[in-house]
Short mmCIF file of C-alpha atoms in Angstrom, two decimals:
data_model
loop_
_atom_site.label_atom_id
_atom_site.label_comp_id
_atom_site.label_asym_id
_atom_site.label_seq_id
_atom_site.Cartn_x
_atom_site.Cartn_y
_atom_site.Cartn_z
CA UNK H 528 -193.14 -231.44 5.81
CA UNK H 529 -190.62 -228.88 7.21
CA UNK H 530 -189.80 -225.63 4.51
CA UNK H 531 -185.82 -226.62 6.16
CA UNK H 532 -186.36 -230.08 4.27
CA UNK H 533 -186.74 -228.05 0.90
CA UNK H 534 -183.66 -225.96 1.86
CA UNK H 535 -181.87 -228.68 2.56
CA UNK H 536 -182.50 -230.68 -1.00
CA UNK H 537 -182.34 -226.93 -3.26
CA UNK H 538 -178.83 -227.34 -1.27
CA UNK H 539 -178.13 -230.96 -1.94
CA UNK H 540 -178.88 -230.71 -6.05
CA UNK H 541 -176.57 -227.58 -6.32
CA UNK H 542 -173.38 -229.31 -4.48
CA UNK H 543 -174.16 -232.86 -4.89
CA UNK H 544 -172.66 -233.47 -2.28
CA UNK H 545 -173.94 -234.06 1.32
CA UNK H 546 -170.94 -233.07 3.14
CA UNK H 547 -170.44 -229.92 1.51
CA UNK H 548 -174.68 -228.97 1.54
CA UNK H 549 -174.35 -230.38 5.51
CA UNK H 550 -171.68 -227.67 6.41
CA UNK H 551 -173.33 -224.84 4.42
CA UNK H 552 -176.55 -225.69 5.96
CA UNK H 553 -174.49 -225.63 9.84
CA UNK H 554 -175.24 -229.14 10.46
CA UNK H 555 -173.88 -232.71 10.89
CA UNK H 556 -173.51 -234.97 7.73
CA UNK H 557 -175.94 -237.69 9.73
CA UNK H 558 -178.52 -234.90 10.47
CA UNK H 559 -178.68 -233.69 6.98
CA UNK H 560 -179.06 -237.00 5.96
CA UNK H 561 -181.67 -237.65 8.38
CA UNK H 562 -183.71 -235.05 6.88
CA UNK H 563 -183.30 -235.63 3.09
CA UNK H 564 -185.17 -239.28 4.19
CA UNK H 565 -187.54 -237.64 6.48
CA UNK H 566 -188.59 -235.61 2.37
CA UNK H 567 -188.61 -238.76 1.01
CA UNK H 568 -190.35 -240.83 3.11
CA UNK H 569 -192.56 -237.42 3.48
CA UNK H 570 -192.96 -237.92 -0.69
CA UNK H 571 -192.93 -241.26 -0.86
CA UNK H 572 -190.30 -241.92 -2.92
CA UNK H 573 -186.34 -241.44 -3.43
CA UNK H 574 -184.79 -238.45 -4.60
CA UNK H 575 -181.12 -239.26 -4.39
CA UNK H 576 -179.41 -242.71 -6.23
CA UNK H 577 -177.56 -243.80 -3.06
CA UNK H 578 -175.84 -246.41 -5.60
CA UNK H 579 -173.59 -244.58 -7.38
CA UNK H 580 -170.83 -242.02 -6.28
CA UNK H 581 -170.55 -239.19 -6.63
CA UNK H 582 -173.98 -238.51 -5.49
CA UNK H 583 -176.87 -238.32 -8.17
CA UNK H 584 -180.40 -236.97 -8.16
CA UNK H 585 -182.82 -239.61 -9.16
CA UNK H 586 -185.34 -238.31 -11.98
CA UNK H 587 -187.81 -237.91 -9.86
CA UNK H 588 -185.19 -235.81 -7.54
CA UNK H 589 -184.45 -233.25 -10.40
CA UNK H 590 -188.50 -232.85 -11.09
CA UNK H 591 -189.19 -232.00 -7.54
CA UNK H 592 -186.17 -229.73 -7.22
CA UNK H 593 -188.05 -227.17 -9.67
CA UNK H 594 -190.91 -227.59 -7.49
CA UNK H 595 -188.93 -227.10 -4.17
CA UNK H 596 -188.03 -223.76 -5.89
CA UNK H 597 -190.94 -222.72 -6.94
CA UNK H 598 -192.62 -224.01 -3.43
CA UNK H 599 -190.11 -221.95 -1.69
CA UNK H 600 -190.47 -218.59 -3.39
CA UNK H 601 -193.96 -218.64 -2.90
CA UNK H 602 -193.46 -219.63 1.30
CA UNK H 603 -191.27 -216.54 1.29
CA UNK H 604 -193.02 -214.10 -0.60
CA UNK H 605 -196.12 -214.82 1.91
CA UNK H 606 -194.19 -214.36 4.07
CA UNK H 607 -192.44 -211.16 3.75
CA UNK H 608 -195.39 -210.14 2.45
CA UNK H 609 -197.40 -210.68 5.93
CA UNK H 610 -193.99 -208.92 7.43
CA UNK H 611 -194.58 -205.94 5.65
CA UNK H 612 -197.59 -205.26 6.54
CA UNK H 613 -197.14 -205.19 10.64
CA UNK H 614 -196.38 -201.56 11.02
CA UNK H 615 -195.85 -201.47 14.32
CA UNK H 616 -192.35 -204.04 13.95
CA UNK H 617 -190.98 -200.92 12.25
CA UNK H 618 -190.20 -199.76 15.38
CA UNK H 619 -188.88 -203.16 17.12
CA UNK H 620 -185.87 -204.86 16.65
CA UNK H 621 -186.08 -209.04 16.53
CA UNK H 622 -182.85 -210.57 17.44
CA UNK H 623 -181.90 -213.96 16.90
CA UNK H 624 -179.48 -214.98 19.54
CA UNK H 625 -177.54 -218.41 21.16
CA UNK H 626 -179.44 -219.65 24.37
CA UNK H 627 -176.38 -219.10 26.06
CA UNK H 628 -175.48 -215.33 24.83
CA UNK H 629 -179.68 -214.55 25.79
CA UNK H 630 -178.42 -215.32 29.07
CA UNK H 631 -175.58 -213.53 29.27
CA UNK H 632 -174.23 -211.33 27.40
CA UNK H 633 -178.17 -209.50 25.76
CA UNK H 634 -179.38 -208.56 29.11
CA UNK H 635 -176.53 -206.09 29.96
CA UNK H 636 -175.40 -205.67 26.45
CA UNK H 637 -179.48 -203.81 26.18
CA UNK H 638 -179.29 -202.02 29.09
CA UNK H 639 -176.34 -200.44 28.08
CA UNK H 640 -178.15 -199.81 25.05
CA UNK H 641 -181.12 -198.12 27.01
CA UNK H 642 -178.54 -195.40 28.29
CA UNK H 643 -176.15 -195.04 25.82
CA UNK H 644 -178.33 -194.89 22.57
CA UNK H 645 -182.22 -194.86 23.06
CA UNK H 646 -185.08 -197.01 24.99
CA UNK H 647 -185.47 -200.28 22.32
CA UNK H 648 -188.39 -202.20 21.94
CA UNK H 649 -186.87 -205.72 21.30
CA UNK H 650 -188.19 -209.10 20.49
CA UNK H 651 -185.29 -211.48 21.16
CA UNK H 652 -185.28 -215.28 19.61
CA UNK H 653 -183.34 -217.91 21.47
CA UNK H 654 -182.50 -220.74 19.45
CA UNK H 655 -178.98 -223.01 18.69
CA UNK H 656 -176.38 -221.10 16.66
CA UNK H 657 -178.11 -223.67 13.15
CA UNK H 658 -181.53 -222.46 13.70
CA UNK H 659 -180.44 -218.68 14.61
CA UNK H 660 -178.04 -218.06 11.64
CA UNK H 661 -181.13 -219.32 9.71
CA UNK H 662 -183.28 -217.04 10.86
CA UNK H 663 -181.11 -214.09 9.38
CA UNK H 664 -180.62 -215.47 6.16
CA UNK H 665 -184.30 -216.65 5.40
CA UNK H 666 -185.17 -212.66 7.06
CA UNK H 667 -186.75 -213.81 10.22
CA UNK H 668 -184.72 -211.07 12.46
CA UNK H 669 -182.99 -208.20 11.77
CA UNK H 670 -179.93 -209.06 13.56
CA UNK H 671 -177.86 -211.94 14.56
CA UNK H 672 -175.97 -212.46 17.86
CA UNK H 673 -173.37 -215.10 17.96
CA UNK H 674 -170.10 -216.60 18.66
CA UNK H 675 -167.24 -216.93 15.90
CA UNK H 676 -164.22 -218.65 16.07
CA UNK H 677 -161.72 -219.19 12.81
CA UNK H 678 -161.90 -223.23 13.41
CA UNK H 679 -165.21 -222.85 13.39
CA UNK H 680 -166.50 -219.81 11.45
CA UNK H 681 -170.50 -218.75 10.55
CA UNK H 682 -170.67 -219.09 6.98
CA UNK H 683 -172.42 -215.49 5.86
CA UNK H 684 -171.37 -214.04 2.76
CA UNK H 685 -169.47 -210.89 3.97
CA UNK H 686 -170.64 -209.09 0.66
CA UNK H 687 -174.23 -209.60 1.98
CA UNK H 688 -174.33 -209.02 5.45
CA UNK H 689 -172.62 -206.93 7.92
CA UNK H 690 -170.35 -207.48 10.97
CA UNK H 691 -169.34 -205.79 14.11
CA UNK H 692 -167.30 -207.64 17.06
CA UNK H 693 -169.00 -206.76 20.26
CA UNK H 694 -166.91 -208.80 22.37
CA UNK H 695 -164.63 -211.81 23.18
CA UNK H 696 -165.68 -214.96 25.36
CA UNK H 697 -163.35 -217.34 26.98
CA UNK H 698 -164.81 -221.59 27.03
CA UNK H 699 -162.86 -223.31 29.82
CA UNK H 700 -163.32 -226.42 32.67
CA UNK H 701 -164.87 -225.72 35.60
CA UNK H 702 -166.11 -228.13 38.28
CA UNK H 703 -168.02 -227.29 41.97
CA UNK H 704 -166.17 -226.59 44.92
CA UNK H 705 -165.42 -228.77 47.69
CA UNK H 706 -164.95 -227.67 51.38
CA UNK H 707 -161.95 -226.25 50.98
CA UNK H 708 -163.19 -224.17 47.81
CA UNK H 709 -160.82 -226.04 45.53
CA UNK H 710 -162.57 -228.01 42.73
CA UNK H 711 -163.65 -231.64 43.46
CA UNK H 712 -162.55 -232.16 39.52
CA UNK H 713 -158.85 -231.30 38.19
CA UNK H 714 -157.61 -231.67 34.67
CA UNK H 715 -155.99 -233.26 32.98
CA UNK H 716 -157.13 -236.68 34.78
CA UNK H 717 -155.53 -240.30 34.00
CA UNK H 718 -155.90 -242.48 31.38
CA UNK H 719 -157.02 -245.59 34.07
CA UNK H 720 -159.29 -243.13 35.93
CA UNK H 721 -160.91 -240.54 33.03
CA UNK H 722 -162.92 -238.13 34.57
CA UNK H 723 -166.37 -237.78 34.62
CA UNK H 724 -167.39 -235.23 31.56
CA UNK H 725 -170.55 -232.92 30.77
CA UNK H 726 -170.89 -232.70 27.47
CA UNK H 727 -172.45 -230.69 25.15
CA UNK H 728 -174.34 -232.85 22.35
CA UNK H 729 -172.98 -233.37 18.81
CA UNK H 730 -175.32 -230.70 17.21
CA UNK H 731 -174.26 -227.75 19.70
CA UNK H 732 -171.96 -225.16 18.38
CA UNK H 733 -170.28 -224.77 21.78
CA UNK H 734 -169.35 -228.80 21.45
CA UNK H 735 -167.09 -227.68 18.46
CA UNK H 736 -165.30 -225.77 20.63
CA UNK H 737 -164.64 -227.92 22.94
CA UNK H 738 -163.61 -230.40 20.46
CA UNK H 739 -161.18 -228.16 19.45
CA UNK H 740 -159.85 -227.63 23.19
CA UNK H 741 -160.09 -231.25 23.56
CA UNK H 742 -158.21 -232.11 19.94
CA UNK H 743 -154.96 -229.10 20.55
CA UNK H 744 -154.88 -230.29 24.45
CA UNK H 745 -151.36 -231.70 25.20
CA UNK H 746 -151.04 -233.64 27.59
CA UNK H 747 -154.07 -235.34 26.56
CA UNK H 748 -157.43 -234.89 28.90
CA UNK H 749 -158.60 -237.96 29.82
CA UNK H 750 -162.87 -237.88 30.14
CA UNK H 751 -165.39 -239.92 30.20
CA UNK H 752 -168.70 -238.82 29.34
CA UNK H 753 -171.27 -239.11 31.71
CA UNK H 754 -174.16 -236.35 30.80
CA UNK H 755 -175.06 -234.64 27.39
CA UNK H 756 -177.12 -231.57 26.64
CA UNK H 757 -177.30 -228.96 24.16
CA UNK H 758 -177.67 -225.48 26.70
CA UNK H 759 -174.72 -224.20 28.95
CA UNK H 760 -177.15 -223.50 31.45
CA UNK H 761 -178.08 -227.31 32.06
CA UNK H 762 -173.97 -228.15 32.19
CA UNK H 763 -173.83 -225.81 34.52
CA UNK H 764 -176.43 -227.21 36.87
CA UNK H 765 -174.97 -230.72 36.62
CA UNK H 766 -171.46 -229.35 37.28
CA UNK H 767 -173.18 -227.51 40.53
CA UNK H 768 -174.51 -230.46 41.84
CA UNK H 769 -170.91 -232.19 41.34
CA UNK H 770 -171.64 -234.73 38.64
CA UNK H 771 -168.29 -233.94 36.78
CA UNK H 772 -166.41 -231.23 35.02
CA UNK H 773 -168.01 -228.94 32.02
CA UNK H 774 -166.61 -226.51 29.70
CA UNK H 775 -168.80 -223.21 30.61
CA UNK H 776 -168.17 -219.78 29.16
CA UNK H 777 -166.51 -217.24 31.33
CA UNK H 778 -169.70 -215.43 31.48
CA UNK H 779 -172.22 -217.97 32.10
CA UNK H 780 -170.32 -218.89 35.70
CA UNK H 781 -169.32 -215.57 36.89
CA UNK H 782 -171.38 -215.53 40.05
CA UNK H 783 -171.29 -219.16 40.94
CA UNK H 784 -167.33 -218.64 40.50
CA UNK H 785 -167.47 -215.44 43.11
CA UNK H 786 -169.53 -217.39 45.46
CA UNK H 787 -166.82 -220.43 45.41
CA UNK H 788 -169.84 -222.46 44.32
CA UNK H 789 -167.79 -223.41 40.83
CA UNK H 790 -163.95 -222.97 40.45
CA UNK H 791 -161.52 -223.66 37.45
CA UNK H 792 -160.82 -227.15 36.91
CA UNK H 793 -158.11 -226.57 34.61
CA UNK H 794 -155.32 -225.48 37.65
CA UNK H 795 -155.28 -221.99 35.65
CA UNK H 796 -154.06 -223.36 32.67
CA UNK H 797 -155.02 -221.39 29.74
CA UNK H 798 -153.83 -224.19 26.73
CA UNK H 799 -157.20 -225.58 27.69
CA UNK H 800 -158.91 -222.04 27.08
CA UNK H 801 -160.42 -221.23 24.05
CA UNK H 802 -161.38 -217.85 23.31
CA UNK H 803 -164.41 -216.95 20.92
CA UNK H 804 -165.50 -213.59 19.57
CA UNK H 805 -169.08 -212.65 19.84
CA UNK H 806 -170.40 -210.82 16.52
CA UNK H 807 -173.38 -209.12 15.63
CA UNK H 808 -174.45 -209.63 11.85
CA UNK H 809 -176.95 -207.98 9.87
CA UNK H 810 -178.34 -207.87 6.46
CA UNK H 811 -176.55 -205.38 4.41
CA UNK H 812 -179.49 -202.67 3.78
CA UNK H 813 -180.52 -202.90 -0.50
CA UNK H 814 -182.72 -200.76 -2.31
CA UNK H 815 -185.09 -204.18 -2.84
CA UNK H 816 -184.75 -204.80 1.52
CA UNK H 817 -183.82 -201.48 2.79
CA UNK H 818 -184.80 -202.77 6.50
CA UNK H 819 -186.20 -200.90 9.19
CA UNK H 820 -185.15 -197.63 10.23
CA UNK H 821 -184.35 -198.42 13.59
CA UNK H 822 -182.14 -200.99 12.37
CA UNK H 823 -179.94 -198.64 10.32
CA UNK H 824 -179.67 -196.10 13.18
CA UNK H 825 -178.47 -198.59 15.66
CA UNK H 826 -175.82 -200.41 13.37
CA UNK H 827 -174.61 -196.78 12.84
CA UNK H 828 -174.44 -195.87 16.48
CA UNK H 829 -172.31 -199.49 17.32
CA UNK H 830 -169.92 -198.55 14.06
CA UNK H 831 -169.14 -195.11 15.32
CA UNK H 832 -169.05 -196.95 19.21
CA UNK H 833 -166.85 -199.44 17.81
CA UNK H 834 -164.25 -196.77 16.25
CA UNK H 835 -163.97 -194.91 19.27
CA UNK H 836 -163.00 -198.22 21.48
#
């Protein structure tokens, strides 16, 4: 059993409703779903009535919700117990960060860092934008890296946690060069010859965004999906050995797109751009979690670097 299966129910019982608990818990309705069965089959028998509408918590559900609870405090109090004790994290910073952004953005963004404000001992987390904005909440890292877009916000509670905007990213085609450095793929292809796609899977936060891209896009694109992964980084490999065109953040192309290895397959058209903001997110600091030191005297350096750009 998985402690994200207990979440997952707590979440279920106090919405009773799967689409709502699926969103708050950053995943798809058929995931969530998935995993309530994987508890029950786990159990052995059913917690939800899937007979009736709206959804209802079988008796046996509601006993084992006070029992998830309990379960759960206990997992957590080990555990920040065990935290507490490992003195020498008080002086490291764990950041929970998007594959892609680890990639990216963290490398220069903490070298920066190193000159600006003071040599940082890190530990840095690489996970999907679900599993990292779960680490924060459940206290796992001290602070969260990620991308934000309106359409598609992070659900944090803005009276618990911090924010600061450290920087804007732009999602858009790209496809390898030919010869003549002009790419072998050009949007917005025809409807009786779609062109080949690399897509991000279902459960990727960056596949939202393109959804979006592909859902505002007028005149319409016309894909057909040929390769799926959840990382950037493997698009962009598939799009470098010419398998078909991928939506690729600015960032993650910048030297194949210097070296005419990858080019814009969007003929400079920006209404297939989307632009995200990347945000850093912390727990707000509480007399019960105060957090570490070196936590506090970052965040305060970024504010004050913030203000002054």
């Amino acid at each position: 059993m998985e402690t994200k299966w207990l979440e997952d129910f707590i979440s279920l019982c106090e919405t009773n409703n799967f689409s709502r608990s699926a969103q708050l818990r950053h995943v798809t309705q058929p995931a969530f779903s998935r995993r309530i069965q994987s508890l029950e089959n786990w159990l052995g028998t059913d917690l939800v009535d899937r007979t009736s509408y709206p959804t209802r918590i079988t008796p046996a559900g509601l006993v084992f919700y006070e029992q998830a609870l309990e379960m759960l405090g206990q997992i957590n109090g080990v555990r920040e117990l065990l935290r507490n004790k490992r003195a020498a994290a008080q002086t490291s910073i764990d950041l929970a960060v998007p594959h892609t952004l680890s990639l990216t953005f963290v490398p220069k963004w903490l070298t920066a860092l190193e000159a600006e404000f003071a040599p940082i001992n890190s530990r840095l987390m690489a996970l999907n934008v679900h599993d990292a904005v779960l680490q924060l909440v459940e206290g796992g890292c001290d602070l969260l890296l990620c991308y934000h877009h309106p359409r598609q916000p992070v659900q944090l509670d803005p009276g618990r946690y911090d924010m600061l905007v450290m920087g804007r990213e732009a999602l858009r085609a790209y496809a390898r060069c030919n010869r003549s450095r002009e790419p072998e793929f050009e949007l917005p292809g025809r409807k009786n010859a779609p062109l080949p796609f690399l897509s991000y899977t279902h459960s990727a936060y960056l596949a939202r965004m393109v959804d979006l891209i592909l859902h505002d896009a007028k005149p319409a694109l016309h894909l057909e999906t040929h390769y799926e992964t959840d990382m950037a980084e493997g698009l962009k490999m598939m799009a470098l050995e010419g398998r078909g065109i991928a939506f690729l953040p600015e960032s993650a192309v910048t030297r194949e797109v210097k070296s005419k290895l990858l080019a814009r397959a969007d003929k400079g058209n920006d209404q297939w751009t989307i632009e995200m903001e990347i945000r850093l997110y912390r727990e707000r600091p509480s007399p019960q979690r105060p957090g570490k030191p070196i936590v506090a005297k970052l965040w305060d350096f970024l504010v004050m670097q913030n203000l002054h750009s």
